[in-house]
Coordinates of C-alpha atoms in Angstrom, one line a residue:
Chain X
X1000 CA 165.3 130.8 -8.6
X1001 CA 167.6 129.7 -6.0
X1002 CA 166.4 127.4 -3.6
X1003 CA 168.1 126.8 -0.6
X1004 CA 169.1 123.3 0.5
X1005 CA 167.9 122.2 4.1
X1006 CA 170.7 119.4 4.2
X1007 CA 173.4 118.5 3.4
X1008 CA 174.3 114.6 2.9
X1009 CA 176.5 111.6 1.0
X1010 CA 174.8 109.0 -0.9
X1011 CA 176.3 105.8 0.2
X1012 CA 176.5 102.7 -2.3
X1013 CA 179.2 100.0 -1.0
X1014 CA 182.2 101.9 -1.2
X1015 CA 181.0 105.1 -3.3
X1016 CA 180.5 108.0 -2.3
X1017 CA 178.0 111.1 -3.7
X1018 CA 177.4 114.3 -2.0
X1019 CA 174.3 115.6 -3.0
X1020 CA 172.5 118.5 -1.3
X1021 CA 168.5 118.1 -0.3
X1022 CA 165.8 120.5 -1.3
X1023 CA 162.1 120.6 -0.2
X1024 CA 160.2 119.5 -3.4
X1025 CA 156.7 120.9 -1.8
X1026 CA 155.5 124.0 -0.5
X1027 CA 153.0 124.2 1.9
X1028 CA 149.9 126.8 0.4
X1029 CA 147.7 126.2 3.2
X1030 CA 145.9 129.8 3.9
X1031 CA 147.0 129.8 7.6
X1032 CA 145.4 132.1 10.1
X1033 CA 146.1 133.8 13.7
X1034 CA 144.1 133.4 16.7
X1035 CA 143.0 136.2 17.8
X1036 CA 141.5 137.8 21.3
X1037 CA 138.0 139.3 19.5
X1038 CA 137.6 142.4 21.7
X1039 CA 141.3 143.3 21.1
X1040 CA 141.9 142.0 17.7
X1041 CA 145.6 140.9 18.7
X1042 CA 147.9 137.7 18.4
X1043 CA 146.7 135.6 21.9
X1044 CA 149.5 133.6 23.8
X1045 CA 149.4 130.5 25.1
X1046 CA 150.7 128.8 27.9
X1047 CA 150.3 125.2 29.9
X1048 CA 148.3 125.0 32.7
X1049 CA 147.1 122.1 35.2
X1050 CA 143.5 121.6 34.5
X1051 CA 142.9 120.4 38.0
X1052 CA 143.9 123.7 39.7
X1053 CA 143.7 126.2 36.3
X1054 CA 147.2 127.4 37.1
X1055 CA 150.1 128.3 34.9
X1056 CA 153.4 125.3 34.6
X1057 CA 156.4 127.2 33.6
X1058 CA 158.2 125.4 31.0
X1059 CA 161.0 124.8 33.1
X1060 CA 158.3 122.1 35.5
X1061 CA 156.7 120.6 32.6
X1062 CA 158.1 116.6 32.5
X1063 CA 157.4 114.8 29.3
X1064 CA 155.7 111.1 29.0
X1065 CA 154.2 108.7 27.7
X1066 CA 150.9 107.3 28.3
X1067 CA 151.4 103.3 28.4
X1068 CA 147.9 103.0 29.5
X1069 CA 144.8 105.5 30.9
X1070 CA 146.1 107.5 33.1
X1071 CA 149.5 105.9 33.6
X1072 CA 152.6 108.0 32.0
X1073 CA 156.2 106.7 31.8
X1074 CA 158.4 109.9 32.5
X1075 CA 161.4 111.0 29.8
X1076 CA 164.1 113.3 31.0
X1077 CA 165.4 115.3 28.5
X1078 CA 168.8 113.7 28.4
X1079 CA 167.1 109.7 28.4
X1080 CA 164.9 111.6 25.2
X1081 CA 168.5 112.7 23.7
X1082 CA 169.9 109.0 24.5
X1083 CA 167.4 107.5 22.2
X1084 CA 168.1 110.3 19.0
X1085 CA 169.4 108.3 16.7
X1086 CA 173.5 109.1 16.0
X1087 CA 173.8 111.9 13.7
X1088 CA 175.4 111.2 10.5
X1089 CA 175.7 112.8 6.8
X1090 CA 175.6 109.1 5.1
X1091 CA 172.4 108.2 3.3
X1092 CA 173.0 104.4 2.9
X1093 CA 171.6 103.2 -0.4
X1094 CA 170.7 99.1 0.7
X1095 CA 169.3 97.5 -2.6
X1096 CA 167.3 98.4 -5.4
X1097 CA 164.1 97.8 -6.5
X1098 CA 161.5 97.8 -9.6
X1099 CA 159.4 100.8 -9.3
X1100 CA 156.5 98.8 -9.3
X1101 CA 157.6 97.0 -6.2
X1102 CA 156.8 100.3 -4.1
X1103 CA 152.8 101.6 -4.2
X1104 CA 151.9 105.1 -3.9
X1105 CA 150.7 104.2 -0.1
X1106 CA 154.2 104.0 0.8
X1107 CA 155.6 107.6 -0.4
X1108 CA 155.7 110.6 1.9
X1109 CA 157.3 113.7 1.5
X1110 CA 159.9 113.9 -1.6
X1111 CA 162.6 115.8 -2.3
X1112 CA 165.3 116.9 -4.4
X1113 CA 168.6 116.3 -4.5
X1114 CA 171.3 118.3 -6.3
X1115 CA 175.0 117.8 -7.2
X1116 CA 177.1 118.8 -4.5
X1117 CA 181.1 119.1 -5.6
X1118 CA 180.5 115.7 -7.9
X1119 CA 178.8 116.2 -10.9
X1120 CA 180.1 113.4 -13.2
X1121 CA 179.2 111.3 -10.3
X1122 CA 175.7 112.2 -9.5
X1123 CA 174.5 112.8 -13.0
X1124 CA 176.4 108.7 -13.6
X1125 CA 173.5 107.7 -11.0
X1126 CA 170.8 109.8 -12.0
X1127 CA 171.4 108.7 -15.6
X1128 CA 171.5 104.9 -14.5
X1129 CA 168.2 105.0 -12.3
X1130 CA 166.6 106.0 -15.2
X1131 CA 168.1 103.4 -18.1
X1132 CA 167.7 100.6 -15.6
X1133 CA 164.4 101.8 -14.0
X1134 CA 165.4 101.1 -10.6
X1135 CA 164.6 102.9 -7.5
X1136 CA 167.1 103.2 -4.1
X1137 CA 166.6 102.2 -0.7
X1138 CA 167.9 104.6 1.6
X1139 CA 168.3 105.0 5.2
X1140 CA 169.7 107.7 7.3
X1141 CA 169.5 110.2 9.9
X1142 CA 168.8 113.9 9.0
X1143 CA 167.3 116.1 12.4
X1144 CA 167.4 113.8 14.8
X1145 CA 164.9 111.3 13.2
X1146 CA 165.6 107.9 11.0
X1147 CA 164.2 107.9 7.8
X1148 CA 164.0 105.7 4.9
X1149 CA 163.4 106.6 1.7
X1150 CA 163.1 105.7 -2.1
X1151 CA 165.9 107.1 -4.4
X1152 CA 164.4 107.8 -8.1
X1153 CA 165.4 109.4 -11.2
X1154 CA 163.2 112.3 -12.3
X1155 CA 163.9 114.7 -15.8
X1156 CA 167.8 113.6 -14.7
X1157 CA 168.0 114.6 -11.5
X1158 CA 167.9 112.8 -8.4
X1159 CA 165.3 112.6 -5.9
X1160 CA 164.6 111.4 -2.4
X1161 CA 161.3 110.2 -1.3
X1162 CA 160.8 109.3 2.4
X1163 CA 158.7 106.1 2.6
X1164 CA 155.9 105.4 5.5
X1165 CA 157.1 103.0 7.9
X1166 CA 154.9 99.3 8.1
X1167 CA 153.1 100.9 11.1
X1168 CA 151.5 103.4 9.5
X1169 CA 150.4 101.3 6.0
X1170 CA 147.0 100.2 6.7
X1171 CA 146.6 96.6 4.5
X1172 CA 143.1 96.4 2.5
X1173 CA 142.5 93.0 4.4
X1174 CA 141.5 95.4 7.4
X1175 CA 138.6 96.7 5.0
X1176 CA 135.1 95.0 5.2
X1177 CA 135.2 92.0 2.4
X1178 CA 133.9 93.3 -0.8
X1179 CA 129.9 92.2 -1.5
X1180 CA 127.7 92.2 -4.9
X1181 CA 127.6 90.1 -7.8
X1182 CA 130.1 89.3 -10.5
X1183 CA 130.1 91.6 -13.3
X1184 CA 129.1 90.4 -16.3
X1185 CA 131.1 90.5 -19.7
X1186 CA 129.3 92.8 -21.2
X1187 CA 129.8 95.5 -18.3
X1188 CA 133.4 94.7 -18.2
X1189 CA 133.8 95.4 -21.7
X1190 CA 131.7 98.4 -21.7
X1191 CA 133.7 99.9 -18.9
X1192 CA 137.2 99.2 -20.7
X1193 CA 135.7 101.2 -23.3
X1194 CA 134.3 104.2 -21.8
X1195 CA 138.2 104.4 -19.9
X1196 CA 139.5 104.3 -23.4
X1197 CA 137.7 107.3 -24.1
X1198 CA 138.1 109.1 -21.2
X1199 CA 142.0 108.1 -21.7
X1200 CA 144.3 111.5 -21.7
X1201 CA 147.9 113.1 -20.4
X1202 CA 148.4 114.1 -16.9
X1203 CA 148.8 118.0 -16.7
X1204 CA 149.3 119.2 -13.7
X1205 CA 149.2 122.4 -13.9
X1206 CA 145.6 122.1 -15.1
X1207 CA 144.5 121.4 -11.3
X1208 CA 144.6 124.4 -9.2
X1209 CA 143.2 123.9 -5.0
X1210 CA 140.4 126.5 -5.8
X1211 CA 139.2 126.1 -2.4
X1212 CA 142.7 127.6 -1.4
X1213 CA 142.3 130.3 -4.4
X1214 CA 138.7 131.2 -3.2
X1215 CA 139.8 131.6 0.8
X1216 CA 142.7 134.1 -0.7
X1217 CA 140.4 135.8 -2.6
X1218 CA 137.5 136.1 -0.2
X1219 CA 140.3 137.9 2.4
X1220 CA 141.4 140.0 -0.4
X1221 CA 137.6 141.9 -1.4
X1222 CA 137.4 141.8 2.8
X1223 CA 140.7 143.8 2.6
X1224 CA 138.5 146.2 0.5
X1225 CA 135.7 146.1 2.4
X1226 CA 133.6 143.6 0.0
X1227 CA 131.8 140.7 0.8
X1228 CA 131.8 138.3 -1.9
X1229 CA 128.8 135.8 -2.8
X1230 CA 129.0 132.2 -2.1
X1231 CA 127.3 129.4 -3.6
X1232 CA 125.9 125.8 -2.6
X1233 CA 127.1 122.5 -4.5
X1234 CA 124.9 119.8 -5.3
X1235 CA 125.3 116.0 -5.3
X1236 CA 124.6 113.2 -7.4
X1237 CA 122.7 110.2 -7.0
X1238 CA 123.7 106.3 -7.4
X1239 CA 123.3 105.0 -11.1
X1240 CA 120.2 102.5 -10.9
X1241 CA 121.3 100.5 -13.7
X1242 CA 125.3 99.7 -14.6
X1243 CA 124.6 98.8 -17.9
X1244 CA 121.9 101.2 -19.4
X1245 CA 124.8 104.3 -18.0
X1246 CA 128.0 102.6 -19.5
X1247 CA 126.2 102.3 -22.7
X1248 CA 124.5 106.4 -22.4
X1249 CA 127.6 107.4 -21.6
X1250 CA 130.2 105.7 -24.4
X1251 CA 127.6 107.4 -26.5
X1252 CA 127.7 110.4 -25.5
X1253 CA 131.3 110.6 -25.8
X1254 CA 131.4 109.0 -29.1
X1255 CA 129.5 112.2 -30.2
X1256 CA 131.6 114.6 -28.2
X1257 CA 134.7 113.3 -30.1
X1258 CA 133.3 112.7 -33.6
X1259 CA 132.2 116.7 -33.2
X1260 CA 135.9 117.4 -32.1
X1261 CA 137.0 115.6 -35.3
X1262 CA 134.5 117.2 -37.8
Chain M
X1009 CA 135.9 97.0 12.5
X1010 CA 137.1 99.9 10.4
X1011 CA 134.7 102.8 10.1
X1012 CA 134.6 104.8 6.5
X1013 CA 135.6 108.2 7.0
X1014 CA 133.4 109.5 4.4
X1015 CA 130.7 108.2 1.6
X1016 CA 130.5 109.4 -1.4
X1017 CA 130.0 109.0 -5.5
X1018 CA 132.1 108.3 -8.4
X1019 CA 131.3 109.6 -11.5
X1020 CA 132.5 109.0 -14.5
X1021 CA 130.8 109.9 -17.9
X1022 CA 127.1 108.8 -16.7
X1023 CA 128.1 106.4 -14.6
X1024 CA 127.8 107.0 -10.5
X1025 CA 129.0 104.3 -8.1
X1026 CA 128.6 105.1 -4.4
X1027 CA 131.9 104.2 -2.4
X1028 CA 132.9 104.4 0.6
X1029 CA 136.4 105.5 1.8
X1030 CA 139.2 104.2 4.7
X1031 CA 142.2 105.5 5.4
X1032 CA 145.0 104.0 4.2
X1033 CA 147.5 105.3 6.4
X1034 CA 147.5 105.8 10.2
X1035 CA 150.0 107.7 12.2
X1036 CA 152.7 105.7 14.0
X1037 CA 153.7 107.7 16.4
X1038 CA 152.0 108.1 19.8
X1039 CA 152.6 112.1 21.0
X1040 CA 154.3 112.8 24.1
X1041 CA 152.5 114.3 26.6
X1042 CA 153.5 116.9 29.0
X1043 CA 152.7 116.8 32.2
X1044 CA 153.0 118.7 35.8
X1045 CA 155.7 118.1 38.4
X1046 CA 153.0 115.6 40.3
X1047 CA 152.3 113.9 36.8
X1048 CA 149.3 115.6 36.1
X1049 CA 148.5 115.7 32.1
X1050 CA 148.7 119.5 30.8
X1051 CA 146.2 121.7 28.7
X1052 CA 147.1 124.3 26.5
X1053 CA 145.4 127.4 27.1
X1054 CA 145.0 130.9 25.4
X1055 CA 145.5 133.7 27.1
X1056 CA 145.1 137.5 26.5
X1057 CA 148.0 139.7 25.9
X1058 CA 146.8 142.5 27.3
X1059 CA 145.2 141.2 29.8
X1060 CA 146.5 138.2 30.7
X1061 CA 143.4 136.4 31.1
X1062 CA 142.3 133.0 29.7
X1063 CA 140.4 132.9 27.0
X1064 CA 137.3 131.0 26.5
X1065 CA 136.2 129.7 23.0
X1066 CA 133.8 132.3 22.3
X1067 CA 136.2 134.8 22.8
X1068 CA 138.9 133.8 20.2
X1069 CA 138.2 134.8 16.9
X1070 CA 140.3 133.8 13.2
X1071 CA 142.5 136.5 11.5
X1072 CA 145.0 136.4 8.5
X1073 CA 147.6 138.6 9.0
X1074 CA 147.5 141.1 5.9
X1075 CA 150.2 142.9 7.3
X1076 CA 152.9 143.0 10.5
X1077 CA 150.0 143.6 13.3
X1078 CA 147.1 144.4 11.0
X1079 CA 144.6 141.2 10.5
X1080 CA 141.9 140.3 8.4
X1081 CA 138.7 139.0 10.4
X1082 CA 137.2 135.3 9.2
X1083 CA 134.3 133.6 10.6
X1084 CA 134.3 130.0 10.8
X1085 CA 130.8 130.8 9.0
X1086 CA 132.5 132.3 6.3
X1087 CA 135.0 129.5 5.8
X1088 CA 132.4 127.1 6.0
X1089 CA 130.6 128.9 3.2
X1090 CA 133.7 128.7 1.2
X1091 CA 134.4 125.1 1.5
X1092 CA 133.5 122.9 -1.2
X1093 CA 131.2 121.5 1.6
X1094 CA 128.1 118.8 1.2
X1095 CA 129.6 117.8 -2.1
X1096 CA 129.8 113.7 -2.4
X1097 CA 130.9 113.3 -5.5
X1098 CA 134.6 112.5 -6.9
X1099 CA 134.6 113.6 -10.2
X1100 CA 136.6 111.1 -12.8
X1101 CA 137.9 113.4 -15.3
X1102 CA 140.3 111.2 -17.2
X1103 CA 142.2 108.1 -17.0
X1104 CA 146.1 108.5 -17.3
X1105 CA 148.7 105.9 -17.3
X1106 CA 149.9 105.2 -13.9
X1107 CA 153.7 106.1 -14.6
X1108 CA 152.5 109.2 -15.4
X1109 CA 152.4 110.7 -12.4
X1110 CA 155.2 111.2 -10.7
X1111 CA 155.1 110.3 -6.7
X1112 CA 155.9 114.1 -6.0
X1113 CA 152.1 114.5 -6.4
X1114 CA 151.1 111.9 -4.4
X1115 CA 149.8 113.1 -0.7
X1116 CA 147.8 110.6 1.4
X1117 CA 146.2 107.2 0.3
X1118 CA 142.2 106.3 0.6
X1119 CA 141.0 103.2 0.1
X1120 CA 137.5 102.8 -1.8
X1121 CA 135.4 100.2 -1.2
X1122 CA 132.0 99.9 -2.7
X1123 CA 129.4 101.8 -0.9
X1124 CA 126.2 101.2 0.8
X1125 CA 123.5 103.5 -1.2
X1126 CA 121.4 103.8 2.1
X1127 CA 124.0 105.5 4.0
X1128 CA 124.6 108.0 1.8
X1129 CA 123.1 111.0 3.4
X1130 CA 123.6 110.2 6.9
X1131 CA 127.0 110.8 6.2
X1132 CA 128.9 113.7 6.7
X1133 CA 131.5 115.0 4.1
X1134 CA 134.9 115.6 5.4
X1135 CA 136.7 115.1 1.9
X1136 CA 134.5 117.4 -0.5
X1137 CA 136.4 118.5 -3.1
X1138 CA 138.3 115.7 -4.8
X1139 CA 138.2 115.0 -8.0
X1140 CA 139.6 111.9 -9.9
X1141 CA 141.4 112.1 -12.9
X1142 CA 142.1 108.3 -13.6
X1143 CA 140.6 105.3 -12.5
X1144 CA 141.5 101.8 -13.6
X1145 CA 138.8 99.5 -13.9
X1146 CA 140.8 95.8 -13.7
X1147 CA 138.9 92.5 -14.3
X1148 CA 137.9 92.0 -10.5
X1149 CA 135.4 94.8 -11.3
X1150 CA 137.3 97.1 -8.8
X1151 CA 137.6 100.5 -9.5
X1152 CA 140.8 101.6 -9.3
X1153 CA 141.1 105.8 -9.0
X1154 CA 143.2 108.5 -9.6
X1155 CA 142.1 111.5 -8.3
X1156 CA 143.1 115.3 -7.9
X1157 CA 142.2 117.9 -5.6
X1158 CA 144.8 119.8 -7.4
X1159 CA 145.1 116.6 -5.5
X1160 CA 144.2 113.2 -6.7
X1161 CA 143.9 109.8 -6.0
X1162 CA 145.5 106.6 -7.1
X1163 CA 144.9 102.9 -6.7
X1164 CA 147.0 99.9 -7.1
X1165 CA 146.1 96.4 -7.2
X1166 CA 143.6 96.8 -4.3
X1167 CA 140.6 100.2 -4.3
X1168 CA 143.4 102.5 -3.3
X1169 CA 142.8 106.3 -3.8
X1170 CA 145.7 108.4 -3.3
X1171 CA 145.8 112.2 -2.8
X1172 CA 148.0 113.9 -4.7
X1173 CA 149.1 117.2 -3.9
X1174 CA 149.2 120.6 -6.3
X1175 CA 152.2 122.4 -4.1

């Protein structure tokens, strides 16, 4: 399959240079639907309108703002909004390098891949050296209109691009209520190493499906066919009463599950 | 004070520990609004093709397009029925190392903090159907959580949970 790059860019480091082309690395499944007028049936349109008076803005009136407080909007024009785009620019500057370890999962957004792009030797050189060194990247630069910055990484040899959250929008767990309850003892600590231990397997993605997703699809495909397909109810599960007395049921059990596995 | 977005249960072999989860991201960027000539702050409205009319609420229905024109009808009764709704429970399949999973999976991060029992089932469930495929348990006695929804959740250091996304 061919997929189609949606940029086109040069990774920067000091005075090297390697083009690289940028592919989406998700796909959005979301089921998405129409609205719809319901004694028509067809697509509705929508417009603006002045809530005050319940008439129509043509786009060509509408001003754009921000609210600075209630009520109280500073006005952009479309050429002040174009002033503040950052300058264009194909160069995604690679400042340092990290440990991977440095970086938590809250930081990563939306990845992608990057693909050779008239320098092979060159790309594959980096990819290859992210890897043996396990470093990531730090990259900045300016793709649409918008600066991002993003973690460089080495994935099954190729390179990819993750766009990282800015310090805004990381929210730090000293904003969380302070952690209550008593110690845990040695004996639950122990017990709970052990049950990971045998709970302990390989991450397989492709064993997770969004069934809710799979479900919606094929709810509107028996509806296609006139059907109507049955739904059920899920239940939930209580609190364990007592830590101790379920670690120890539950190590058990599993011992049992995997001794009848082995036998 | 930070509010929990939803309440719910770990389990894990026989084990259930209610938690309760925060965001651990927020949005950065504050929208920009459009507004009249006179500064007046705009609504979007619907409107009927044919008629040209607004559109009230209960006039709007929800259609996936099976082909160019030609739509199949959804209640929001219907998708409610679908959804893996009322569920509280993130089910711990397995612990994995956490190199293992590449950050292509990862979606949005949740923190989990231990949860009041009580307040269980006055709370609504907005993020039904997770379920955790790896949780660290370090010596603090935090749990630390992987998760998948074909998604998952991770945590770090602190009770992060991070979704993880099956696209």
């Amino acid at each position: 399959m061919a997929a189609r790059a949606i940029w086109k860019g040069k990774l920067k480091l000091g005075t090297t240079a390697v083009p690289v082309d940028l592919y989406s690395a998700v796909v959005d499944k979301t089921v998405h639907f129409h609205i719809l007028e319901e004694r028509t049936e067809a697509r509705v349109k929508q417009h603006m309108v002045n809530p005050a008076t319940n008439e129509e803005v043509p786009n060509d009136e509408i001003q754009k703002g921000y609210q600075v407080e209630p009520g109280t909007f500073v006005i952009l024009t479309d050429e002040e909004l174009e002033k503040l785009q950052p300058k264009p620019s194909r160069d995604i500057e690679i400042m340092r390098f990290v440990s991977p370890e440095h970086i938590s999962s809250q930081w990563y957004d939306r990845p992608y891949h990057l693909g050779p792009d008239g320098d092979e030797q060159a790309y594959f050189a980096l990819a290859d050296a992210l890897a043996n060194q396990e470093k990531e990247g730090i990259a900045r630069w300016v793709m649409r209109g918008k600066e991002y910055l993003g973690a460089l990484r080495s994935q099954d040899d190729y390179l990819m691009l993750v766009t990282l959250r800015h310090a805004e929008e990381v929210i730090s767990a000293e904003d969380l209520p302070s952690l209550g309850g008593r110690a845990l003892d040695k004996k639950e600590i122990s017990m709970a190493k052990q049950l990971v231990e045998l709970l302990e397997g390989e991450f397989d993605p492709g064993e997770f499906q969004d069934e809710y997703r799979e479900r919606v699809e094929e709810f509107i495909k028996q509806k296609a066919n006139g059907k109507r397909p049955r739904l059920r109810a899920v239940q939930s599960k209580r609190g364990t009463s007592s830590l101790d007395n379920a670690l120890s049921r539950s190590i058990a059990s599993l011992k049992k599950q995997k001794e009848k596995v082995a036998a | 004070m930070m509010r929990p977005l939803w309440s719910g249960t770990i389990t894990f072999g026989l084990v259930s520990v209610p938690v309760d989860m925060y965001p651990a991201n927020r949005s950065d960027r504050a929208p920009l609004r459009m507004l009249s000539p006179d500064g007046v702050p705009l609504s979007r409205r619907y409107y009927s093709r044919e008629s040209g009319r607004d559109l009230d609420d209960d006039q709007m229905i929800r259609g996936y397009e099976i082909e160019k024109g030609k739509y199949i009808v959804v209640t929001d009764d219907e998708l409610e029925k679908l959804a893996p709704r009322k569920s509280r429970d993130i089910d711990l399949r397995r612990f994995v190392d956490e190199q293992a999973i590449p950050p292509i999976y990862f979606e949005r991060g949740y923190y989990l903090t231990p949860g009041a029992e009580a307040s269980r089932d006055q709370t609504s469930s907005t993020a039904a159907n997770e379920e955790i495929i790896a949780v660290r348990v370090p010596a603090a006695g935090i749990v630390q959580t992987l998760s998948v929804r074909a998604g998952q959740m991770v945590a770090t250091g602190q009770p992060v949970a991070t979704l993880i996304s099956n696209s």
